[in-house]
Coordinates of C-alpha atoms and ligand atoms in Angstrom, one line a residue:
M1 CA -41.4 33.6 -4.3
C2 CA -44.9 34.5 -3.1
G3 CA -47.5 35.4 -5.7
I4 CA -50.0 38.3 -5.5
V5 CA -53.3 38.6 -7.4
G6 CA -55.9 41.3 -7.1
Y7 CA -59.1 42.5 -8.8
I8 CA -61.5 45.4 -8.7
G9 CA -64.3 45.8 -11.2
D10 CA -67.9 44.4 -11.9
Q11 CA -67.1 40.7 -11.9
E12 CA -67.1 38.4 -9.0
A13 CA -63.5 38.5 -7.7
Y14 CA -63.2 35.0 -6.1
P15 CA -62.9 32.9 -9.4
I16 CA -60.5 35.4 -10.8
L17 CA -58.4 35.4 -7.7
I18 CA -58.3 31.6 -7.3
K19 CA -57.5 31.1 -11.0
G20 CA -54.7 33.6 -10.6
L21 CA -53.3 31.9 -7.6
H22 CA -53.2 28.6 -9.4
R23 CA -51.2 30.3 -12.2
L24 CA -48.8 31.9 -9.6
E25 CA -48.5 28.7 -7.5
Y26 CA -45.1 28.1 -9.0
R27 CA -43.9 31.1 -7.0
G28 CA -44.6 29.5 -3.6
Y29 CA -47.1 26.9 -2.4
D30 CA -46.7 26.4 1.4
S31 CA -50.0 28.4 2.2
A32 CA -52.5 30.6 0.5
G33 CA -55.1 33.2 1.4
I34 CA -57.7 35.5 0.0
S35 CA -59.5 38.7 1.2
L36 CA -62.8 40.0 -0.2
I37 CA -65.2 42.8 0.5
N38 CA -68.8 41.7 -0.1
A39 CA -71.7 43.9 -1.2
Q40 CA -72.7 44.4 2.5
G41 CA -69.2 45.9 3.2
T42 CA -67.8 42.9 5.2
L43 CA -64.0 42.5 4.8
S44 CA -63.2 38.8 5.1
V45 CA -60.0 37.0 5.1
Y46 CA -59.6 33.2 4.5
K47 CA -56.3 31.3 4.8
A48 CA -55.1 27.8 4.6
K49 CA -51.8 25.9 5.0
G50 CA -50.7 24.1 1.8
K51 CA -51.7 24.5 -1.8
V52 CA -54.3 26.8 -3.3
S53 CA -56.5 23.7 -3.5
A54 CA -56.5 23.5 0.3
L55 CA -57.7 27.1 0.4
E56 CA -60.5 26.3 -2.0
K57 CA -61.6 23.4 0.2
S58 CA -61.4 25.5 3.3
V59 CA -63.8 28.2 1.9
E60 CA -66.5 25.7 0.8
G61 CA -69.9 27.0 2.1
K62 CA -68.4 30.3 3.1
D63 CA -69.3 33.7 1.7
V64 CA -66.8 34.4 -1.0
S65 CA -68.9 37.0 -2.8
G66 CA -67.6 40.5 -3.8
T67 CA -66.2 42.3 -6.7
I68 CA -63.0 43.4 -5.0
G69 CA -60.3 41.2 -3.6
I70 CA -56.7 40.3 -3.1
A71 CA -55.0 37.0 -2.8
H72 CA -51.6 35.5 -2.1
T73 CA -49.7 32.2 -2.4
R74 CA -46.8 32.0 0.1
W75 CA -43.2 30.9 0.1
A76 CA -42.4 31.2 3.8
T77 CA -39.5 33.5 4.9
H78 CA -40.5 34.8 8.3
G79 CA -42.5 32.3 10.3
E80 CA -43.4 28.7 9.5
P81 CA -45.9 27.9 6.8
N82 CA -49.3 27.8 8.6
A83 CA -52.6 29.5 8.4
T84 CA -51.7 32.2 10.9
N85 CA -48.6 33.3 9.0
A86 CA -50.3 33.0 5.7
H87 CA -51.4 36.2 3.9
P88 CA -53.6 38.3 3.8
H89 CA -53.0 39.9 7.2
F90 CA -55.5 42.0 9.0
S91 CA -54.6 45.2 10.8
Q92 CA -55.5 45.4 14.4
S93 CA -58.9 47.0 13.8
K94 CA -59.5 44.6 10.9
N95 CA -60.2 47.7 8.7
L96 CA -57.3 46.7 6.4
S97 CA -56.1 43.5 4.8
L98 CA -52.8 43.3 3.1
V99 CA -50.7 40.8 1.0
H100 CA -47.0 41.1 0.5
N101 CA -44.2 39.7 -1.5
G102 CA -40.7 40.5 -0.4
I103 CA -38.9 41.0 2.9
I104 CA -39.1 43.9 5.3
E105 CA -35.6 43.9 6.8
N106 CA -36.3 46.3 9.7
Y107 CA -39.5 44.6 10.7
K108 CA -38.2 43.8 14.2
A109 CA -37.5 47.4 15.0
L110 CA -40.8 48.5 13.5
R111 CA -42.7 45.8 15.5
T112 CA -41.1 46.8 18.8
E113 CA -42.1 50.4 18.1
L114 CA -45.7 49.5 17.2
E115 CA -46.0 47.2 20.3
K116 CA -44.9 50.1 22.5
N117 CA -47.8 52.1 21.0
G118 CA -50.2 49.3 22.0
M119 CA -50.5 47.3 18.8
T120 CA -50.7 43.5 19.1
F121 CA -49.6 40.9 16.6
C122 CA -51.0 37.5 15.7
S123 CA -48.3 36.2 13.4
E124 CA -44.5 36.0 13.2
T125 CA -44.4 37.6 9.8
D126 CA -42.8 40.8 8.6
T127 CA -45.9 41.4 6.6
E128 CA -48.2 41.9 9.6
V129 CA -45.8 44.7 10.7
L130 CA -46.4 46.4 7.4
V131 CA -50.3 46.3 7.7
Q132 CA -50.1 47.5 11.3
L133 CA -47.8 50.3 10.4
V134 CA -50.1 51.5 7.7
E135 CA -53.0 51.5 10.1
Y136 CA -50.8 53.2 12.7
M137 CA -50.0 56.0 10.1
M138 CA -53.7 56.4 9.3
N139 CA -54.6 56.8 12.9
T140 CA -51.8 59.1 14.0
H141 CA -51.8 61.3 10.9
R142 CA -55.6 61.1 10.4
C143 CA -55.0 60.5 6.8
D144 CA -56.4 58.3 4.0
L145 CA -55.1 54.9 3.1
Y146 CA -53.1 56.1 0.2
T147 CA -51.2 58.7 2.2
A148 CA -50.7 56.3 5.1
V149 CA -49.1 53.8 2.6
Q150 CA -46.7 56.5 1.4
L151 CA -45.8 57.4 5.0
A152 CA -45.4 53.7 6.1
L153 CA -43.2 52.8 3.1
K154 CA -40.9 55.6 3.9
N155 CA -40.1 53.9 7.1
V156 CA -39.5 50.5 5.5
I157 CA -36.2 48.9 4.6
G158 CA -36.4 46.0 2.3
A159 CA -38.3 44.8 -0.7
Y160 CA -42.0 44.7 -1.2
A161 CA -44.9 44.3 -3.6
I162 CA -48.1 44.9 -1.7
A163 CA -51.9 45.2 -2.3
I164 CA -54.3 46.5 0.4
L165 CA -58.1 46.5 0.9
E166 CA -59.8 48.9 3.2
K167 CA -63.2 47.9 4.7
S168 CA -64.3 51.5 5.0
H169 CA -63.5 52.2 1.4
P170 CA -64.7 49.1 -0.4
D171 CA -64.4 50.8 -3.9
Q172 CA -60.7 51.1 -4.1
L173 CA -57.5 49.0 -4.2
V174 CA -54.1 50.3 -3.3
C175 CA -50.8 48.7 -4.3
A176 CA -47.1 49.5 -4.2
R177 CA -43.8 48.0 -5.1
K178 CA -40.1 48.2 -4.5
G179 CA -37.8 45.3 -5.5
S180 CA -40.5 42.8 -6.0
P181 CA -42.6 42.7 -9.1
L182 CA -46.1 43.9 -9.5
I183 CA -48.2 44.4 -12.7
I184 CA -51.5 46.1 -13.2
G185 CA -53.8 44.8 -15.9
V186 CA -56.3 47.2 -17.4
G187 CA -59.5 45.7 -18.7
T188 CA -62.9 47.0 -19.6
T189 CA -66.1 45.9 -17.8
S190 CA -69.4 45.1 -19.6
S191 CA -70.6 48.6 -18.8
G192 CA -67.6 50.1 -20.6
R193 CA -65.7 51.2 -17.4
K194 CA -62.1 50.2 -16.6
E195 CA -61.5 47.3 -14.3
F196 CA -58.1 46.4 -12.9
Y197 CA -56.2 43.3 -12.2
L198 CA -53.0 42.8 -10.2
G199 CA -50.4 40.1 -10.6
S200 CA -46.9 39.3 -9.6
D201 CA -46.4 38.5 -13.2
A202 CA -48.7 38.5 -16.2
T203 CA -49.9 35.0 -16.0
P204 CA -53.0 35.7 -13.8
I205 CA -53.9 38.7 -16.0
I206 CA -53.5 37.6 -19.6
E207 CA -56.8 35.7 -19.6
Y208 CA -58.7 39.0 -19.2
T209 CA -56.6 41.7 -20.8
N210 CA -53.3 42.1 -22.6
Q211 CA -53.0 45.8 -21.6
V212 CA -50.7 46.1 -18.6
I213 CA -48.7 48.6 -16.6
Y214 CA -45.4 47.5 -14.9
L215 CA -45.2 49.3 -11.7
N216 CA -41.8 50.8 -11.0
D217 CA -39.9 50.8 -7.7
E218 CA -41.3 53.1 -5.1
E219 CA -44.5 53.6 -7.0
I220 CA -47.9 53.5 -5.3
A221 CA -51.1 53.0 -7.3
I222 CA -54.7 53.5 -6.4
M223 CA -57.5 52.0 -8.6
D224 CA -61.3 52.5 -8.0
R225 CA -64.5 51.3 -9.5
T226 CA -65.0 54.5 -11.6
G227 CA -62.0 53.4 -13.6
R228 CA -59.6 55.9 -11.9
L229 CA -55.9 54.8 -11.8
D230 CA -53.5 57.1 -10.2
I231 CA -49.8 56.4 -9.6
T232 CA -47.4 58.5 -7.6
N233 CA -44.0 57.9 -6.1
L234 CA -43.3 57.9 -2.3
S235 CA -42.9 61.6 -2.4
N236 CA -46.3 62.0 -4.0
V237 CA -45.1 63.1 -7.4
K238 CA -47.6 61.9 -10.0
Q239 CA -46.2 59.3 -12.5
T240 CA -47.6 58.7 -16.0
P241 CA -48.5 55.0 -16.4
Q242 CA -47.1 53.4 -19.5
L243 CA -49.6 50.9 -21.0
V244 CA -47.8 47.9 -22.6
T245 CA -49.4 45.2 -24.7
L246 CA -48.5 41.7 -23.6
Q247 CA -47.2 39.2 -26.1
M248 CA -48.3 36.0 -24.5
N249 CA -51.1 33.6 -25.2
L250 CA -53.1 31.4 -22.8
D251 CA -52.0 28.0 -24.4
Q252 CA -48.5 28.8 -23.1
L253 CA -49.8 28.6 -19.6
E254 CA -51.5 25.3 -19.9
K255 CA -50.1 21.8 -19.8
G256 CA -51.3 21.0 -23.3
G257 CA -51.9 17.3 -22.6
Y258 CA -48.7 16.6 -20.6
P259 CA -48.9 15.4 -17.1
H260 CA -46.5 18.1 -15.9
F261 CA -45.3 21.5 -17.1
M262 CA -41.7 20.2 -16.7
L263 CA -42.3 17.4 -19.2
K264 CA -44.0 19.8 -21.6
E265 CA -41.2 22.3 -21.3
I266 CA -38.6 19.6 -21.9
W267 CA -40.4 18.6 -25.1
E268 CA -41.0 22.2 -26.1
Q269 CA -37.3 22.8 -26.4
P270 CA -36.8 22.3 -30.1
N271 CA -39.6 24.8 -31.0
A272 CA -38.7 27.2 -28.2
L273 CA -35.2 27.4 -29.4
R274 CA -36.3 27.9 -33.0
T275 CA -38.3 30.9 -31.8
C276 CA -35.3 32.1 -29.8
I277 CA -32.9 32.1 -32.9
R278 CA -35.6 33.3 -35.4
G279 CA -34.5 36.6 -36.9
R280 CA -31.2 36.5 -35.1
L281 CA -29.4 33.7 -36.9
N282 CA -29.4 34.1 -40.7
V283 CA -28.0 31.0 -42.4
V284 CA -28.4 32.4 -45.9
D285 CA -26.2 35.4 -45.3
K286 CA -24.2 33.6 -42.5
D287 CA -24.9 36.3 -40.1
V288 CA -25.9 36.8 -36.5
L289 CA -28.0 39.8 -35.6
L290 CA -28.5 40.9 -32.0
S291 CA -29.6 44.5 -31.8
G292 CA -28.2 44.7 -28.3
I293 CA -24.8 44.1 -29.6
I294 CA -25.1 46.0 -32.9
D295 CA -26.3 49.1 -31.1
H296 CA -23.6 48.9 -28.5
K297 CA -20.7 47.2 -30.3
D298 CA -18.1 49.6 -29.0
K299 CA -18.9 48.6 -25.4
F300 CA -18.1 45.0 -26.3
I301 CA -15.1 45.6 -28.7
N302 CA -13.4 47.8 -26.1
C303 CA -14.4 46.1 -22.9
R304 CA -11.6 44.7 -20.7
R305 CA -13.6 41.8 -19.5
I306 CA -17.1 40.5 -19.2
I307 CA -18.6 39.6 -15.8
I308 CA -21.7 37.3 -15.9
C309 CA -23.9 37.3 -12.7
A310 CA -26.5 34.7 -12.2
C311 CA -28.0 32.2 -9.8
G312 CA -29.0 28.5 -9.9
T313 CA -29.5 27.0 -13.4
S314 CA -28.8 30.4 -14.9
W315 CA -25.3 30.3 -13.4
H316 CA -24.7 27.0 -15.1
S317 CA -25.7 28.4 -18.5
A318 CA -23.5 31.5 -17.7
L319 CA -20.5 29.1 -17.3
I320 CA -21.1 27.6 -20.7
G321 CA -21.4 31.2 -22.0
K322 CA -18.0 32.0 -20.5
Y323 CA -16.3 29.0 -22.3
F324 CA -17.8 30.0 -25.6
I325 CA -17.3 33.8 -25.3
E326 CA -13.7 33.4 -24.2
E327 CA -13.1 31.0 -27.1
A328 CA -14.9 33.0 -29.8
C329 CA -14.2 36.6 -28.7
Q330 CA -10.9 36.4 -26.8
I331 CA -12.4 38.5 -24.0
P332 CA -11.8 37.3 -20.4
V333 CA -15.1 36.3 -18.8
E334 CA -15.8 35.8 -15.1
V335 CA -18.9 34.0 -13.9
E336 CA -20.2 35.1 -10.5
Y337 CA -22.8 33.9 -8.1
A338 CA -24.8 37.1 -7.9
S339 CA -25.3 36.5 -4.2
E340 CA -21.6 36.5 -3.5
F341 CA -20.7 39.2 -6.0
R342 CA -23.1 41.8 -4.5
Y343 CA -21.5 41.6 -1.0
R344 CA -17.9 40.9 -1.6
N345 CA -16.7 44.4 -2.7
P346 CA -15.7 43.2 -6.2
V347 CA -13.5 45.2 -8.6
I348 CA -15.9 46.7 -11.2
R349 CA -14.6 49.2 -13.8
P350 CA -16.4 51.3 -16.3
D351 CA -14.9 49.3 -19.1
D352 CA -16.4 46.1 -17.8
V353 CA -19.5 44.7 -19.3
V354 CA -21.8 43.0 -16.8
I355 CA -24.3 40.4 -18.1
A356 CA -27.1 39.3 -15.9
V357 CA -28.6 35.9 -16.8
S358 CA -32.0 35.3 -15.3
Q359 CA -35.0 33.4 -16.5
S360 CA -37.5 35.4 -14.3
G361 CA -35.6 38.6 -14.5
E362 CA -36.6 39.1 -10.8
T363 CA -34.0 37.2 -8.8
A364 CA -33.2 39.6 -6.0
D365 CA -29.5 38.7 -5.8
T366 CA -29.0 39.1 -9.6
L367 CA -30.9 42.4 -9.5
A368 CA -28.7 43.7 -6.6
A369 CA -25.6 42.6 -8.4
I370 CA -26.4 44.7 -11.5
Q371 CA -27.4 47.6 -9.4
L372 CA -23.9 47.4 -7.8
A373 CA -22.3 47.2 -11.2
K374 CA -24.3 50.2 -12.4
E375 CA -23.0 52.3 -9.5
H376 CA -19.5 51.5 -10.7
G377 CA -20.3 52.6 -14.2
A378 CA -20.2 49.2 -15.9
F379 CA -22.3 48.6 -19.0
L380 CA -25.2 46.3 -18.2
Y381 CA -26.7 43.6 -20.5
G382 CA -29.7 41.5 -19.5
I383 CA -30.5 38.0 -20.7
C384 CA -34.0 37.3 -19.4
N385 CA -37.0 35.3 -20.4
V386 CA -39.8 37.3 -18.8
I387 CA -40.5 40.4 -20.8
G388 CA -40.7 43.6 -18.8
S389 CA -39.1 42.0 -15.8
S390 CA -37.0 44.1 -13.3
I391 CA -33.7 42.9 -14.6
A392 CA -34.7 43.5 -18.3
R393 CA -35.6 47.0 -17.3
A394 CA -32.6 47.7 -15.1
T395 CA -30.1 46.9 -17.7
H396 CA -28.9 49.1 -20.5
T397 CA -29.9 46.6 -23.2
G398 CA -30.1 42.9 -23.6
T399 CA -31.7 39.9 -25.3
Y400 CA -34.9 38.1 -24.4
L401 CA -34.9 34.4 -24.7
H402 CA -38.4 34.2 -26.3
V403 CA -38.8 30.6 -25.2
G404 CA -42.3 31.2 -23.7
P405 CA -43.3 31.2 -20.1
E406 CA -41.6 28.6 -18.0
I407 CA -43.9 27.3 -15.2
G408 CA -42.1 24.1 -14.0
V409 CA -40.0 25.1 -11.0
A410 CA -37.0 23.1 -12.4
S411 CA -35.7 25.1 -15.3
T412 CA -35.3 23.3 -18.6
K413 CA -36.2 25.2 -21.7
A414 CA -34.9 28.5 -20.1
F415 CA -31.5 26.8 -19.6
T416 CA -31.1 25.7 -23.2
G417 CA -32.6 29.1 -24.3
Q418 CA -29.9 30.9 -22.2
V419 CA -27.1 28.7 -23.6
I420 CA -28.2 29.4 -27.2
T421 CA -28.6 33.1 -26.5
L422 CA -25.1 33.3 -25.0
C423 CA -23.7 31.5 -28.1
L424 CA -25.5 34.0 -30.3
L425 CA -24.1 36.8 -28.2
G426 CA -20.6 35.2 -28.4
L427 CA -20.9 35.0 -32.2
A428 CA -22.3 38.5 -32.5
I429 CA -19.4 39.9 -30.6
A430 CA -16.9 37.8 -32.4
K431 CA -18.2 39.1 -35.7
E432 CA -17.8 42.8 -34.5
K433 CA -14.3 42.0 -33.1
K434 CA -13.3 39.7 -36.1
S435 CA -11.9 37.4 -33.4
I436 CA -12.6 34.1 -35.3
P437 CA -11.9 33.2 -38.9
E438 CA -14.8 33.8 -41.3
D439 CA -15.1 30.1 -42.3
L440 CA -15.3 29.0 -38.7
F441 CA -17.9 31.6 -38.0
H442 CA -19.9 30.3 -41.0
L443 CA -19.6 26.8 -39.7
L444 CA -20.8 27.7 -36.3
V445 CA -23.8 29.6 -37.8
D446 CA -24.8 26.6 -39.8
E447 CA -24.4 24.2 -37.0
L448 CA -26.4 26.4 -34.5
Q449 CA -29.3 26.4 -37.0
K450 CA -29.4 22.6 -36.9
I451 CA -29.5 22.4 -33.1
P452 CA -33.4 22.5 -32.7
D453 CA -33.7 19.5 -35.1
K454 CA -30.9 17.7 -33.3
M455 CA -32.7 18.3 -30.0
Q456 CA -35.9 16.8 -31.5
W457 CA -33.8 13.8 -32.5
T458 CA -32.5 13.5 -29.0
L459 CA -35.9 13.5 -27.6
E460 CA -37.3 11.0 -30.0
N461 CA -34.4 8.6 -29.6
N462 CA -34.3 8.5 -25.8
K463 CA -37.9 7.5 -25.1
D464 CA -37.2 4.6 -22.9
I465 CA -35.7 6.7 -20.1
D466 CA -38.9 6.4 -18.1
K467 CA -38.4 2.6 -17.7
F468 CA -34.7 2.9 -17.1
A469 CA -35.2 5.6 -14.4
Q470 CA -37.2 3.3 -12.2
M471 CA -34.0 1.4 -11.3
F472 CA -32.9 4.5 -9.3
T473 CA -36.0 5.0 -7.2
Y474 CA -34.1 4.0 -4.0
C475 CA -30.7 5.4 -4.8
K476 CA -29.3 7.8 -2.2
N477 CA -26.5 9.5 -4.2
F478 CA -25.5 10.2 -7.8
I479 CA -22.3 11.7 -9.3
Y480 CA -22.3 13.6 -12.6
L481 CA -19.1 14.1 -14.6
G482 CA -18.2 16.1 -17.6
R483 CA -15.2 17.9 -19.0
G484 CA -14.9 21.3 -20.8
Y485 CA -18.3 22.5 -22.1
N486 CA -19.9 19.5 -20.4
Y487 CA -18.7 20.2 -16.9
P488 CA -21.5 22.9 -16.4
V489 CA -23.9 20.2 -17.9
A490 CA -22.8 17.8 -15.2
L491 CA -23.6 20.5 -12.6
E492 CA -27.0 21.2 -14.2
G493 CA -27.8 17.4 -14.4
A494 CA -27.0 17.0 -10.7
L495 CA -29.0 20.1 -9.8
K496 CA -32.1 18.8 -11.8
L497 CA -32.0 15.5 -9.9
K498 CA -31.6 17.2 -6.5
E499 CA -34.3 19.7 -7.1
I500 CA -37.1 17.4 -8.0
S501 CA -36.3 13.9 -6.7
Y502 CA -34.4 15.0 -3.5
I503 CA -31.7 12.5 -4.2
H504 CA -28.2 13.9 -3.3
A505 CA -26.2 14.5 -6.5
E506 CA -22.9 16.2 -7.2
G507 CA -21.5 17.4 -10.5
Y508 CA -17.7 17.5 -11.0
P509 CA -15.2 18.1 -13.7
A510 CA -14.4 14.5 -14.7
A511 CA -10.6 14.9 -14.0
E512 CA -11.3 16.2 -10.5
M513 CA -12.9 12.9 -9.5
K514 CA -9.6 11.5 -8.5
H515 CA -9.0 14.4 -6.0
G516 CA -11.8 13.2 -3.7
P517 CA -15.1 12.1 -5.2
I518 CA -13.5 8.7 -6.4
A519 CA -13.5 7.7 -2.7
L520 CA -17.4 7.6 -2.9
I521 CA -17.5 5.2 -5.8
D522 CA -18.8 1.6 -5.1
E523 CA -21.3 -0.7 -6.7
E524 CA -24.1 1.4 -5.2
M525 CA -23.1 4.6 -6.9
P526 CA -24.5 5.6 -10.2
V527 CA -22.2 7.9 -12.2
V528 CA -23.6 9.9 -15.1
V529 CA -20.8 10.7 -17.5
I530 CA -21.2 13.0 -20.5
A531 CA -18.8 11.5 -23.0
P532 CA -19.4 12.8 -26.5
K533 CA -17.1 11.7 -29.3
R534 CA -15.4 15.1 -29.5
G535 CA -12.5 16.8 -27.8
M536 CA -11.2 15.1 -24.7
Y537 CA -13.1 11.9 -25.6
E538 CA -10.1 9.7 -24.8
K539 CA -9.5 11.4 -21.4
V540 CA -13.2 10.9 -20.5
V541 CA -12.9 7.2 -21.6
S542 CA -10.0 6.9 -19.1
N543 CA -12.2 8.5 -16.3
I544 CA -14.9 5.9 -17.1
Q545 CA -12.3 3.1 -16.7
E546 CA -11.4 4.5 -13.4
I547 CA -15.0 4.3 -12.2
K548 CA -15.6 0.9 -13.7
S549 CA -12.6 -0.6 -11.9
R550 CA -14.3 0.6 -8.7
K551 CA -17.5 -1.1 -9.7
G552 CA -19.5 2.2 -10.1
K553 CA -22.6 2.1 -12.3
I554 CA -22.0 4.0 -15.6
I555 CA -24.8 5.9 -17.2
S556 CA -23.3 7.7 -20.2
V557 CA -24.3 10.3 -22.7
V558 CA -22.7 9.2 -26.0
T559 CA -22.6 10.3 -29.6
E560 CA -24.8 8.3 -31.9
G561 CA -22.7 5.4 -33.2
D562 CA -20.1 5.4 -30.5
E563 CA -20.1 1.7 -29.5
V564 CA -16.9 2.0 -27.3
V565 CA -18.4 4.0 -24.4
K566 CA -21.8 2.3 -24.9
N567 CA -20.2 -1.0 -24.3
M568 CA -18.4 0.2 -21.2
S569 CA -21.6 1.6 -19.7
D570 CA -24.5 0.0 -17.9
Y571 CA -26.8 2.3 -19.8
S572 CA -26.4 5.0 -22.5
F573 CA -28.3 7.9 -23.8
V574 CA -27.6 9.0 -27.4
I575 CA -27.2 12.4 -28.9
P576 CA -26.3 13.4 -32.5
D577 CA -22.9 14.7 -33.2
T578 CA -22.4 18.4 -33.0
R579 CA -19.5 20.8 -32.3
D580 CA -18.0 20.7 -28.8
C581 CA -19.5 24.1 -27.9
F582 CA -23.0 23.1 -28.7
V583 CA -23.0 19.6 -27.1
P584 CA -24.5 21.0 -23.8
L585 CA -27.7 21.9 -25.7
L586 CA -28.2 18.2 -26.6
A587 CA -26.5 16.4 -23.7
V588 CA -28.6 18.1 -21.1
I589 CA -31.9 16.8 -22.5
P590 CA -31.4 13.1 -21.4
L591 CA -30.3 14.5 -18.0
Q592 CA -33.5 16.5 -17.7
L593 CA -35.6 13.5 -18.7
L594 CA -33.6 11.3 -16.2
S595 CA -34.3 13.6 -13.3
Y596 CA -38.0 13.9 -14.3
Y597 CA -38.6 10.2 -14.5
V598 CA -36.6 9.3 -11.3
A599 CA -38.7 12.0 -9.5
I600 CA -41.9 10.5 -11.0
S601 CA -40.9 7.0 -9.8
K602 CA -40.4 8.4 -6.4
G603 CA -43.8 10.0 -6.4
R604 CA -42.5 13.5 -6.2
N605 CA -44.4 16.6 -7.2
V606 CA -42.1 17.6 -10.0
D607 CA -43.6 21.0 -10.8
Q608 CA -43.7 22.1 -7.3
P609 CA -40.8 20.5 -5.4
R610 CA -40.6 21.1 -1.7
N611 CA -39.0 24.3 -0.4
L612 CA -38.3 25.7 -3.8
A613 CA -39.8 28.5 -5.7
K614 CA -39.4 29.5 -9.3
S615 CA -38.8 33.2 -8.8
V616 CA -36.6 34.0 -5.9
T617 CA -37.4 37.7 -5.1
V618 CA -35.8 37.5 -1.6
E619 CA -32.1 37.3 -0.9
Ligands
LIG1 C1 -34.6 29.5 -8.5 C2 -35.2 28.5 -9.4 C3 -34.1 28.0 -10.4 C4 -33.4 29.2 -11.1 C5 -32.9 30.2 -10.0 C6 -32.5 31.5 -10.7 O1 -33.8 28.8 -7.6 O2 -35.9 27.4 -8.8 O3 -34.7 27.2 -11.4 O4 -32.4 28.7 -11.8 O5 -33.9 30.5 -9.1 O6 -33.6 32.1 -11.3 P1 -33.5 33.1 -12.5 O7 -35.0 33.5 -12.7 O8 -32.7 34.2 -12.0 O9 -33.0 32.4 -13.6

């Protein structure tokens, strides 16, 4: 949800900023812009509607020199996506340029006030208000940029990560954050001085340095060419920067020969999950080791219930987690849309454990939900993929997915990573609570260990989905059905199709079909049924009969060797047998591939579907 890049040092800034924007493009891609100060002290701003490549084209032949700059890729909130509303925004005198990620909630009131004081605006954005406010503070308080930013931000309600250039001080870069992420990378120039990089996440930085500082809420930083980095809070109290070493490599950010990140990430799942369970699942000793649970086992043994807050795909994995934890641990689990939870005055008690599930660790609603839970004294557990992310830092403890950076906007490996992590969590709590028999615990540990190999098998044995998917290029609707553990898989399958192919799709618990959706079924309607030969198999078979007798097209996910459902279906995907609770980890794979290939056959941009962004840092 908007990406920010910045640089100050000895190198030419433009190539660093453009490469960084490409890496951050998953956060927003409706417009992009860049601001530089050249050796003559000219502060320029270039902006273009569309992708970063459109910006690159638009600056051809223009002066993009300079060793200091900021850049932005936008996901529109206030004002339509066009070059005027794109960032960076100039202040009235054009002495300042600013990029922003987040939402300034009181921007209207601030704008009215500034207009009364003679300031004029070019765009409809909340961001322009911010840069004008900073300039207004500089003028009225006759102070420097840093102080003006502090004063301005004290008047601001909302979320922000910002970076600012000042024409009259071309040797310094100022940035600040609250609610939206911002990372400072610290590198070394050829002359041995420090140089600084800025990024909404680590992906634009890792190429140059692995030494980073995660800016905290309400912190402002100033960096200059002498290598000075000062951080204070809004009240001007000096903060000590904590330098962290990034554990990430560049290969993880490249497509590695695949046409899209999404396909790469689908195929990466077996290895990603091996990394996720490494050191946590011990088949020799039949043990599960999650330090977050071991260190806080009393919280889990004594809690009255667990509440899981999440959004989007993460909400679907949370639902699978609920089924597993309730079954294994005998603890009631509620799964909440974070956006609803945060505003509906929920009952939260100190003996509740609240788990936030979030790939990015930055989703604004999920972050707000756990902040609310914290105020009520609940114990907070984070399940995130992005290391050092806001949710990971705001929770008391947690577990990282360790599935590597996920770049494709439609989540795939993070979903299976979340599901397996929630299963590990359930097993770890069950062990402490002794809530399942030991032999069952051992069986589950053994089976979970086999899942990555079974995922690999699933990928290898469904290779013709690409040809099959073309049949659905012109379909307008899809229904996805599943029962028990596979109901959330139906939801996730439908979401994947909607997100990247723009075909309308609904996921339902299979038995609910007769309470409404069955009216939609005719020979035009493809119905994807997850029908493994496990619990409720016979019941799902009956549901398939009901669809068939109404001439619906059946696409099924079946267990290898099951000829019954296969023969009833127009098309089948096969998965190996596994325990009910782990079927989602396999069944979702053909559904991910189906959505991918349907989207490809429709000519969609699967990695950057329209209107979506990977990291939703606004509510
Ligand atoms: C966006 C993404 C989804 C994701 C959701 C929650 O909508 O496009 O893929 O599931 O946000 O994101 P989180 O980072 O909290 O898992």
